[in-house]
CSV table of C-alpha atoms in Angstrom, one decimal:
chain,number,residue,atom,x,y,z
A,126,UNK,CA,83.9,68.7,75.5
A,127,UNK,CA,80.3,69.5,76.5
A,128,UNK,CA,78.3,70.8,73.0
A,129,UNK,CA,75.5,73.7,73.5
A,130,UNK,CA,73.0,74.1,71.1
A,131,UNK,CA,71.1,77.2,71.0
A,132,UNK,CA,67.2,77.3,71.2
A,133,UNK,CA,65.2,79.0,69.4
A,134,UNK,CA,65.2,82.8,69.4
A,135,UNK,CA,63.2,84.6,72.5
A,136,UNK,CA,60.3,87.0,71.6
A,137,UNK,CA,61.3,90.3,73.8
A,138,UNK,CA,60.6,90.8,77.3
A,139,UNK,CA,58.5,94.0,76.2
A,140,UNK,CA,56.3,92.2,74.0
A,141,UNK,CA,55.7,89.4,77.0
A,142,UNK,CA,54.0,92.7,79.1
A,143,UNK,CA,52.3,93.7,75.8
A,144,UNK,CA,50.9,90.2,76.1
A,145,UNK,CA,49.8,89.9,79.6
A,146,UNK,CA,48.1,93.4,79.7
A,147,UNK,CA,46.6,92.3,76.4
A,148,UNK,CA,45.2,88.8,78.4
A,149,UNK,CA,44.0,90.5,81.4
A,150,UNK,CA,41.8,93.2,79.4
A,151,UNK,CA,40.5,90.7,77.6
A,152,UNK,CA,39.5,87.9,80.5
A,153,UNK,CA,37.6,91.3,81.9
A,154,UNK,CA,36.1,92.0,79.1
A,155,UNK,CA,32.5,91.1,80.1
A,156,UNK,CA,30.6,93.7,78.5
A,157,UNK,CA,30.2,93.8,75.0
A,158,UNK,CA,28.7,90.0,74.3
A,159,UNK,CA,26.4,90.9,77.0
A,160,UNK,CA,25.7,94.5,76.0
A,161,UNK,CA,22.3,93.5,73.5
A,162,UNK,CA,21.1,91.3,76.9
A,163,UNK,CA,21.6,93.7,79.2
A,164,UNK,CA,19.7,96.3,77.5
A,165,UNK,CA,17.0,94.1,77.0
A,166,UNK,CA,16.5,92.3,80.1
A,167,UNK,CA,18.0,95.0,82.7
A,168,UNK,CA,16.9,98.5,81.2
A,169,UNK,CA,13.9,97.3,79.5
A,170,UNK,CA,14.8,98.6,75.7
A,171,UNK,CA,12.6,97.1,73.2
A,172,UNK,CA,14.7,94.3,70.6
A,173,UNK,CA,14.7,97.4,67.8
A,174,UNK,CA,16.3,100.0,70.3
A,175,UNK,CA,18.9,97.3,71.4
A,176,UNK,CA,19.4,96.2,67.6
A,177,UNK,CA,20.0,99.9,67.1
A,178,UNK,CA,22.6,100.6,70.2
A,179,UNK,CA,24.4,98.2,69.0
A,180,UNK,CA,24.7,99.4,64.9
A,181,UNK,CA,26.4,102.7,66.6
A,182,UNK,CA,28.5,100.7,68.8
A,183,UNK,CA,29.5,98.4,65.6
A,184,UNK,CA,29.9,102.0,63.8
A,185,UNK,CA,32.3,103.2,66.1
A,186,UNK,CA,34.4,100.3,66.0
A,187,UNK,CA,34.8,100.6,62.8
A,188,UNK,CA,36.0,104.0,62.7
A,189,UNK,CA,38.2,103.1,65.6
A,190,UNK,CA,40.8,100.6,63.6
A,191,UNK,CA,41.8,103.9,61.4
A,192,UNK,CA,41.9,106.4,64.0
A,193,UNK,CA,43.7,104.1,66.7
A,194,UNK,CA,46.2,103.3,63.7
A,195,UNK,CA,46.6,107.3,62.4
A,196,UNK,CA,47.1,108.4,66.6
A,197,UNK,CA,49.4,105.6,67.3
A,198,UNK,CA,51.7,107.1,64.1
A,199,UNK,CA,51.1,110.6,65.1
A,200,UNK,CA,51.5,110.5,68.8
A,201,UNK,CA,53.1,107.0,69.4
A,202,UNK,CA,52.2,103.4,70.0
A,203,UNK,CA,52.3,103.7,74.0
A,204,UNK,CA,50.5,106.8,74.5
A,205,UNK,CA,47.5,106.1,72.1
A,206,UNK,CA,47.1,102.4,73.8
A,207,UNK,CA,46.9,103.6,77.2
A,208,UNK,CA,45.0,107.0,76.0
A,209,UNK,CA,42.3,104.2,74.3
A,210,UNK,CA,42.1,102.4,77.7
A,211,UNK,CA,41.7,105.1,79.8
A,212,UNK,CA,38.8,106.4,77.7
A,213,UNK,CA,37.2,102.6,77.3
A,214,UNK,CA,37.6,102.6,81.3
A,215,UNK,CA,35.6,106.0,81.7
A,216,UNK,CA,33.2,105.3,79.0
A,217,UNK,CA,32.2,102.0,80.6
A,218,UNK,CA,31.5,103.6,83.8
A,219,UNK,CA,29.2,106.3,81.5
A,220,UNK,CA,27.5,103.8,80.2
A,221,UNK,CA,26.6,101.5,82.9
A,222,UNK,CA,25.3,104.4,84.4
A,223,UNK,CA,23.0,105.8,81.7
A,224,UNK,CA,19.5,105.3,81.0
A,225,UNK,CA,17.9,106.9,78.2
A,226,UNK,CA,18.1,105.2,74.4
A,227,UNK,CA,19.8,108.5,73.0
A,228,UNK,CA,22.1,108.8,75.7
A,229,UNK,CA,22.7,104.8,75.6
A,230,UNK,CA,23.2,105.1,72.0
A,231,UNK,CA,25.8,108.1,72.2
A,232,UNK,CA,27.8,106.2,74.5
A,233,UNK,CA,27.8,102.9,72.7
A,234,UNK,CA,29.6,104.8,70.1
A,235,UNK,CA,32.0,106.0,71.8
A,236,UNK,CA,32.6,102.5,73.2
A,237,UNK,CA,32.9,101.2,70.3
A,238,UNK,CA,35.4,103.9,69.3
A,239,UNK,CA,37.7,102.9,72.0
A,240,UNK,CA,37.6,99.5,73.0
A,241,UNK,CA,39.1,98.3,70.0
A,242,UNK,CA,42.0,101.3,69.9
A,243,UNK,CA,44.1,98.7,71.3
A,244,UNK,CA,44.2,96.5,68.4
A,245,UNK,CA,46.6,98.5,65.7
A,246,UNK,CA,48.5,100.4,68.3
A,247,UNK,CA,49.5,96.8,69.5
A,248,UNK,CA,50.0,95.4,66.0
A,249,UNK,CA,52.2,98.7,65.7
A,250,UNK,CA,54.3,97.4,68.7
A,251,UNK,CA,54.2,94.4,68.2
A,252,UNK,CA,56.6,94.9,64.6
A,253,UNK,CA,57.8,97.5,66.1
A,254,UNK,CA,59.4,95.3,69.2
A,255,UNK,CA,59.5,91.8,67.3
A,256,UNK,CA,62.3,90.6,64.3
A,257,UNK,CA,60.5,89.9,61.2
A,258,UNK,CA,61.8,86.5,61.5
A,259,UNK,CA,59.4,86.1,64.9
A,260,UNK,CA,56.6,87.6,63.9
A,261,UNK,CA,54.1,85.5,63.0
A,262,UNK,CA,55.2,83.5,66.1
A,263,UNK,CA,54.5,86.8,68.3
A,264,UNK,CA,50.7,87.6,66.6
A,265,UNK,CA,49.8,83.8,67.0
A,266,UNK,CA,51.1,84.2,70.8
A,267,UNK,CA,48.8,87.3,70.8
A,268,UNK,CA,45.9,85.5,69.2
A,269,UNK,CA,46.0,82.3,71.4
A,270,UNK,CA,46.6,85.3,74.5
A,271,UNK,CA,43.1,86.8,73.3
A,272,UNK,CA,41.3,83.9,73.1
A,273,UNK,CA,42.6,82.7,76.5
A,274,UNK,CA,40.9,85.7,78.3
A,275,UNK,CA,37.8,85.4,75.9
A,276,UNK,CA,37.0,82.4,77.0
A,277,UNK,CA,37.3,83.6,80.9
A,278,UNK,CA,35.4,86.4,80.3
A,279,UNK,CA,32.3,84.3,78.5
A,280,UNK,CA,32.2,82.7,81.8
A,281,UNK,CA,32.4,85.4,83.9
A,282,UNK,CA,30.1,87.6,81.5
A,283,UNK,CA,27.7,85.1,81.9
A,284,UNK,CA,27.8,85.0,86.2
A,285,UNK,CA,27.0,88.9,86.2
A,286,UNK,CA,24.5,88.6,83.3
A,287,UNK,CA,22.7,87.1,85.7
A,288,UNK,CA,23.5,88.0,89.3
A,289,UNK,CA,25.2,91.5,88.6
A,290,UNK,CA,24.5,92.9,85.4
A,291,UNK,CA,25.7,96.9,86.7
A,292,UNK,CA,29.0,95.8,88.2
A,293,UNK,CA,29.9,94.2,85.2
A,294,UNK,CA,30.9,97.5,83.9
A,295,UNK,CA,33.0,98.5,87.1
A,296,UNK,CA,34.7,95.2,86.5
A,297,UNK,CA,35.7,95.7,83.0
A,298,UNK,CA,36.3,99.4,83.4
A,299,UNK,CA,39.2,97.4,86.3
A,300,UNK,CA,40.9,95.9,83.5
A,301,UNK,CA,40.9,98.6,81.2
A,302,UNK,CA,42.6,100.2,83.7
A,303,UNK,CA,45.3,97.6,84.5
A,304,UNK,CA,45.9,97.6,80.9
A,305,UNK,CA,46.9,100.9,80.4
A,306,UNK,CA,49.0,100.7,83.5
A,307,UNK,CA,51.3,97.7,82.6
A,308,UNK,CA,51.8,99.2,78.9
A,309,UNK,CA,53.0,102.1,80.5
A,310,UNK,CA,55.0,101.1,83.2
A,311,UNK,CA,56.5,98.3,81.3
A,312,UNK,CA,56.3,98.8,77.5
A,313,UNK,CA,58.6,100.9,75.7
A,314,UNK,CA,57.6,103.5,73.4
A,315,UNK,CA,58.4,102.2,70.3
A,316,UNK,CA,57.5,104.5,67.3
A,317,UNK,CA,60.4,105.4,64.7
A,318,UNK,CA,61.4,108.9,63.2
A,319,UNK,CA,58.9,111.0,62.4
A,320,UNK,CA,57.0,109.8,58.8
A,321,UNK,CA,54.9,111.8,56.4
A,322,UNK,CA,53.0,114.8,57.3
A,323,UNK,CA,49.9,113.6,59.6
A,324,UNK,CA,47.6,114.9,56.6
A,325,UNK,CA,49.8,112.4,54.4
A,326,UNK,CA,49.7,109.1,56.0
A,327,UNK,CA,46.0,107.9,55.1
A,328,UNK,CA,46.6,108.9,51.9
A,329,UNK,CA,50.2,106.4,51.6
A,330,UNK,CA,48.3,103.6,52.5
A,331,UNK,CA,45.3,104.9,50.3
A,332,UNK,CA,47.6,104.9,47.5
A,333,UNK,CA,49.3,101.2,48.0
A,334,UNK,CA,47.7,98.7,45.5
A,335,UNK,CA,49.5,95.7,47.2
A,336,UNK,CA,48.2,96.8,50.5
A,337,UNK,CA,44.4,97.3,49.2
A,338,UNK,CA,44.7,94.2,47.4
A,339,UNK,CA,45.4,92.1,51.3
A,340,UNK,CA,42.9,94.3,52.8
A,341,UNK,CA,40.5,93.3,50.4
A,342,UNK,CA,41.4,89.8,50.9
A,343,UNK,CA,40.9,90.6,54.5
A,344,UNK,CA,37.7,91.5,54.2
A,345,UNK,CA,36.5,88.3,52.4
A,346,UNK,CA,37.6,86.2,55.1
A,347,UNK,CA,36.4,88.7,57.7
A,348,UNK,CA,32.5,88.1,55.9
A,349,UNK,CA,33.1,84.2,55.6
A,350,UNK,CA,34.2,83.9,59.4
A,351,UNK,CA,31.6,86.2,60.6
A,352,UNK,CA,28.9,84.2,59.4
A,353,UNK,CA,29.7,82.0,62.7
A,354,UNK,CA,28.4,84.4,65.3
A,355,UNK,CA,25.5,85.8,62.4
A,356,UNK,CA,23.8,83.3,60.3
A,357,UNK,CA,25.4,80.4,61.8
A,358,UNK,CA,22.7,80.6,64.8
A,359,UNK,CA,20.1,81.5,62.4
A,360,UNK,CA,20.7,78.7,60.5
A,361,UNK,CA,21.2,75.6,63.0
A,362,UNK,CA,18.2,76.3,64.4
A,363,UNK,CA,16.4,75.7,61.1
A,364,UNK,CA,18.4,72.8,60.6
A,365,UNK,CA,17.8,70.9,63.7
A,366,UNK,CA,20.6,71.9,65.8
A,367,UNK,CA,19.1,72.9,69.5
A,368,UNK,CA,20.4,76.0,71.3
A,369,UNK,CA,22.1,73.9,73.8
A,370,UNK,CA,23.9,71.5,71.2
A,371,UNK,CA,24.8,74.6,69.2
A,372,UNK,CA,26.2,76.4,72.3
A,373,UNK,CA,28.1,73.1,72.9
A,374,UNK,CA,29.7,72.6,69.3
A,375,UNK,CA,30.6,76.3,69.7
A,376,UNK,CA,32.6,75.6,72.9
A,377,UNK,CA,35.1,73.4,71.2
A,378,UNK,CA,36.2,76.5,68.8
A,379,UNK,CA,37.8,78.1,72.4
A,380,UNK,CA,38.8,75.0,73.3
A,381,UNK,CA,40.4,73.8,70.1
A,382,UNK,CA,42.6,77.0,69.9
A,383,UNK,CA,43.9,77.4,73.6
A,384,UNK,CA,45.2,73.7,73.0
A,385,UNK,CA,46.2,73.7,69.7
A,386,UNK,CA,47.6,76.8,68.5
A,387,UNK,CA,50.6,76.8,71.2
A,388,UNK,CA,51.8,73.6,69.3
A,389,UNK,CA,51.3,74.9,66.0
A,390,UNK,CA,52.7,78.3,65.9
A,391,UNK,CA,56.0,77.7,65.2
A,392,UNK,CA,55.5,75.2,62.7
A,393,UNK,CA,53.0,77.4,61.0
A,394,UNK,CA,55.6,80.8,61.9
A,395,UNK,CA,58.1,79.0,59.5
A,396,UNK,CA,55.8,79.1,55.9
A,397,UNK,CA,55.3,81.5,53.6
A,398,UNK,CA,52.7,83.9,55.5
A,399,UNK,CA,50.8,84.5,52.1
A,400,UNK,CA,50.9,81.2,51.2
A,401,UNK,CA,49.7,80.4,54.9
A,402,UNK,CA,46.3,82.9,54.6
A,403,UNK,CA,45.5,81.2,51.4
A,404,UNK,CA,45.5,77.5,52.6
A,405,UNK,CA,44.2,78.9,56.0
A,406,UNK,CA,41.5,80.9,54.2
A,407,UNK,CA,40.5,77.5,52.3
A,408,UNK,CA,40.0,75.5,55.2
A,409,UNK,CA,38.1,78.2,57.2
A,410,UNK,CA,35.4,78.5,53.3
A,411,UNK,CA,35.7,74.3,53.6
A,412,UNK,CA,34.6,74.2,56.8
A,413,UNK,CA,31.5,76.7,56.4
A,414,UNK,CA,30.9,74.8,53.0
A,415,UNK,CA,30.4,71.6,54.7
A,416,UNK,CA,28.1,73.1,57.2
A,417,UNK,CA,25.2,72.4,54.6
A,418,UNK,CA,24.9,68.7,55.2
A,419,UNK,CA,24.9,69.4,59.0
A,420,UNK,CA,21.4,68.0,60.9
A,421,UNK,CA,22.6,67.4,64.3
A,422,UNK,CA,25.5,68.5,67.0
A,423,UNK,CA,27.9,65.7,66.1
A,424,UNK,CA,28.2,67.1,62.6
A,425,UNK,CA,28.4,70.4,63.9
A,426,UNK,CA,31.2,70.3,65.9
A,427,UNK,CA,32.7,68.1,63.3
A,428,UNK,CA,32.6,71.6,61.2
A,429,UNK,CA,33.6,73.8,64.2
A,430,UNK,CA,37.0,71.9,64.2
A,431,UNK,CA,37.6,72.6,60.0
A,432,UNK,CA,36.9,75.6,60.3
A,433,UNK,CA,39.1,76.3,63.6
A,434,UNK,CA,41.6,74.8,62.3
A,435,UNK,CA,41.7,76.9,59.6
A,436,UNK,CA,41.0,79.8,61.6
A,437,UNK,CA,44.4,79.1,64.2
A,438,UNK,CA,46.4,79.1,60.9
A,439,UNK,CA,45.6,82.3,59.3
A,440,UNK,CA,45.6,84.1,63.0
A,441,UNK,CA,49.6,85.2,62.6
A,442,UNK,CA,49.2,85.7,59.0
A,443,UNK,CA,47.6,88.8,58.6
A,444,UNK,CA,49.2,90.8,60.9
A,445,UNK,CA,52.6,89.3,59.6
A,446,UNK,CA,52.0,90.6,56.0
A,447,UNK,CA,50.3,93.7,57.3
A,448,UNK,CA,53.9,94.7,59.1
A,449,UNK,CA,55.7,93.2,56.1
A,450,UNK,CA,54.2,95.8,53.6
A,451,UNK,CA,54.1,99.0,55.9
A,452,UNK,CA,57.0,101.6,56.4
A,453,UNK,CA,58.5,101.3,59.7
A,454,UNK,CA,56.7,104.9,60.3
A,455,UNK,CA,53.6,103.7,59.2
A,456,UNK,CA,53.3,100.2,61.1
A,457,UNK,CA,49.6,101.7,63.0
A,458,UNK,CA,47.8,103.4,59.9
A,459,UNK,CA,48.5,100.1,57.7
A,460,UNK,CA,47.4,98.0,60.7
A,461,UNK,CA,44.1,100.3,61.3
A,462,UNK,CA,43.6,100.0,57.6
A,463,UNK,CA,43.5,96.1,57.9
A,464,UNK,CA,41.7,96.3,61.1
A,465,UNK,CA,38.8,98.4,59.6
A,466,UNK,CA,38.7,96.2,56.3
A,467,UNK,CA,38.5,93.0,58.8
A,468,UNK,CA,35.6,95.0,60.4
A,469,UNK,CA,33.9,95.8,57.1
A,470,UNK,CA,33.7,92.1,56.4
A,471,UNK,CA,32.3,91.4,59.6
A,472,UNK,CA,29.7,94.2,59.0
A,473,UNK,CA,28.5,92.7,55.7
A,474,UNK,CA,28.7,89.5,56.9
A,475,UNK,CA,24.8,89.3,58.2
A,476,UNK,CA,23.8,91.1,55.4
A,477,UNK,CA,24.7,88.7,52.9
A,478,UNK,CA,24.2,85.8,55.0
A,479,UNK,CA,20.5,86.7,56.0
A,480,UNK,CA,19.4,86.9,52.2
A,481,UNK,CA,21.1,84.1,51.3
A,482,UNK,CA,19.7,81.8,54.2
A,483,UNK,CA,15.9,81.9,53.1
A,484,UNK,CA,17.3,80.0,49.6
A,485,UNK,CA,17.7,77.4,52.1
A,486,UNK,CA,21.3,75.5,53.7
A,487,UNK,CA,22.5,74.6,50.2
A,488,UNK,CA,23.1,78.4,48.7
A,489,UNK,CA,23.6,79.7,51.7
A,490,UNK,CA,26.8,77.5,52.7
A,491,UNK,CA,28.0,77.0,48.8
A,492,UNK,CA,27.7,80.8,48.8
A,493,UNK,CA,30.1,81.3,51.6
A,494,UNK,CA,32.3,78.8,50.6
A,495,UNK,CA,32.5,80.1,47.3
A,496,UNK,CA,33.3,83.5,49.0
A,497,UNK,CA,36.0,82.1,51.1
A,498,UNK,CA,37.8,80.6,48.4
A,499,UNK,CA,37.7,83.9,46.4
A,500,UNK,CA,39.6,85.0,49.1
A,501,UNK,CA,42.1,82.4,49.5
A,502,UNK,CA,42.8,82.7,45.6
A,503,UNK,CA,43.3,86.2,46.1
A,504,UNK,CA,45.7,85.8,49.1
A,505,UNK,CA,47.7,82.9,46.6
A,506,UNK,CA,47.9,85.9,43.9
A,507,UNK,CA,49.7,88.0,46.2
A,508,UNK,CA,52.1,86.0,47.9
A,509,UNK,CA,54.9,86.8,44.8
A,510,UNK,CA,54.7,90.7,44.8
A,511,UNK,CA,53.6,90.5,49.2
A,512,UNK,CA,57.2,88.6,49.0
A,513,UNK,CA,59.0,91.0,46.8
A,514,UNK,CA,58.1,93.9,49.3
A,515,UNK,CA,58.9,91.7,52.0
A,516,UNK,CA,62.4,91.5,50.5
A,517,UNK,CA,63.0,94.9,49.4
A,518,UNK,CA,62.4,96.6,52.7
A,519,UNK,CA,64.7,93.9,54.6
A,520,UNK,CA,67.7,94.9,52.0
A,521,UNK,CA,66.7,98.5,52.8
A,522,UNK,CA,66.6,98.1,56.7
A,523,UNK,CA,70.3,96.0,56.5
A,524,UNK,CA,71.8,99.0,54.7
């Protein structure tokens, strides 16, 4: 008699489109790490106009995780998602067509407040759509999904930097466009039963010490990993490490996670999710730690590859204990919370690393290593009452 063994459950068909629209924005999206460049070298701002332009867009994409996340609870998932694309699509086109620094600026804010409405009402789908039991597996298939089309879109970026700097904004306008198309044709709208009043959901999540308590821990690790696209230049450069070597070493942080985390992720999908932040959170504050003794490009990418491999293990985490804690009917305001506290780490993130880096490589890496395992103490702390949550709501959702 022939013996069938059953494989491993499938992540839904709806989350698969989620995914591809999710790829194809991002391979096309070409314009924000070429957005300071641009307005340099094409419409002639001055380095403290372009610094500024881009303080409004980082403004507005920090508001943007907390609206995206209230809309996609008030309105639903689908409709705010494909709202958010259509107005990133329009405002592209705006913005590659104005000229002026206060009309620039105006519209780099409203970027900012766009582009990024994808990210919670996706998270919100994506526990919407997905068993508990394959979620981390589903938000490390997202992350490796984003990286994928980052690293495209580098490369492409890069080819109309320099040959078509104005189309570059048709083109990603294109896959703004496509995005909202395949979510609406071929995602589901998935939000439950009405929740709280609108005027009441902020103030749930406002009110949640457990949740605070990861978005704080959130925030640590979004200021230790930002220092890699901050300080980290800053810092090389004064340690010996050429721009070409640097942009090399860099390179192998894409690299490492398109090959790696697809045979990871369900090894990693199977632990403790807290437990996985904490241990990935101390190998992301090792590998920034280590990046004191670093003189050359060798030892560089040598700390690329810690710090990337801690970086592919925490991916799924997050977002895993972020749907975890969250009412069903509040899945999008607890993700835009954790999106904005992410954000706010990544906003601080130069600050400190800037007046720590004239003390010299030695307090500036101990000081965001120390800061990184803050964070991965905090996220140990939590994993017994993240878990208790994380039981109580599957006994209430089996009743």
């Amino acid at each position: 008699m022939a013996v069938t063994t059953a494989g491993p459950p499938s992540l839904p068909r709806p989350f698969w489109m989620l995914w591809l629209g999710t790829v194809v924005n991002r391979t096309g999206a070409i314009v924000q790490p070429f957005l300071s460049v641009y307005l340099v070298q094409v419409r002639g701002f001055t380095l403290a106009q372009a610094g500024a332009v881009m303080t409004a867009f980082g403004i507005g994409s920090l508001l943007s995780h907390l609206v995206s996340g209230w809309l996609a609870d008030r309105f639903g998932r689908r409709l705010t998602l494909t709202g958010g694309m259509l107005a990133t699509s329009a405002t592209m086109v705006i913005l590659g067509a104005s000229s002026g620094f206060p009309a620039v600026t105006a519209t780099a804010f409203l970027l900012g407040l766009t582009i990024e409405s994808y990210r919670p009402a996706s998270q919100a789908m994506v526990a919407d759509l997905v068993p508990p039991a394959l979620r981390a597996r589903a938000f490390g298939s997202l992350f490796w999904g984003v990286n994928l089309g980052y690293s495209v879109a580098m490369v492409a970026g890069g080819w109309f930097a320099d040959h078509g700097p104005r189309a570059m904004f048709a083109v990603n306008a294109a896959v703004a466009l496509v995005f909202a198309a395949v979510v609406w044709r071929a995602v589901p709208e998935s939000r439950p039963a009405e929740g709280p009043p609108a005027g009441r959901r902020l103030r749930v999540v406002l009110r949640d010490r457990l949740m605070l308590a990861v978005s704080a821990v959130t925030a640590g690790y979004g200021l230790v990993y930002g220092q890699a696209y901050t300080t980290l230049p800053l810092a090389m450069a004064e340690q010996g490490v050429d721009r070409t070597d640097f942009g090399l070493a860099m390179a192998l942080n894409g690299v490492l996670i398109i090959v790696v985390q697809p045979l990871t992720g369900r090894w990693v999908a199977r632990w403790d999710p807290s437990r996985v932040l904490a241990a990935g959170t101390a190998v992301v504050a090792m590998g920034f730690a280590l990046t004191a003794f670093v003189h050359d490009a060798g030892g560089l990418a040598l700390t690329v590859a810690v710090w990337t491999a801690g970086e592919i293990v925490v991916a799924g985490a997050v977002p895993t204990i972020v749907a975890a804690l969250a009412p069903r009917e509040l899945q999008g305001t607890y993700a835009g919370v954790s999106g904005m506290s992410w954000a706010a780490g990544a906003v601080l993130s130069p600050l400190i690393g800037t007046a720590l880096l004239p003390l010299g490589p030695g307090a500036l890496w101990a000081g965001v290593g120390v800061a990184g395992a803050v964070s991965a103490a905090g996220a140990l702390l939590l994993a017994g009452p993240v878990g208790r949550r994380r039981q109580r709501f599957r006994r209430i959702r089996q009743r």
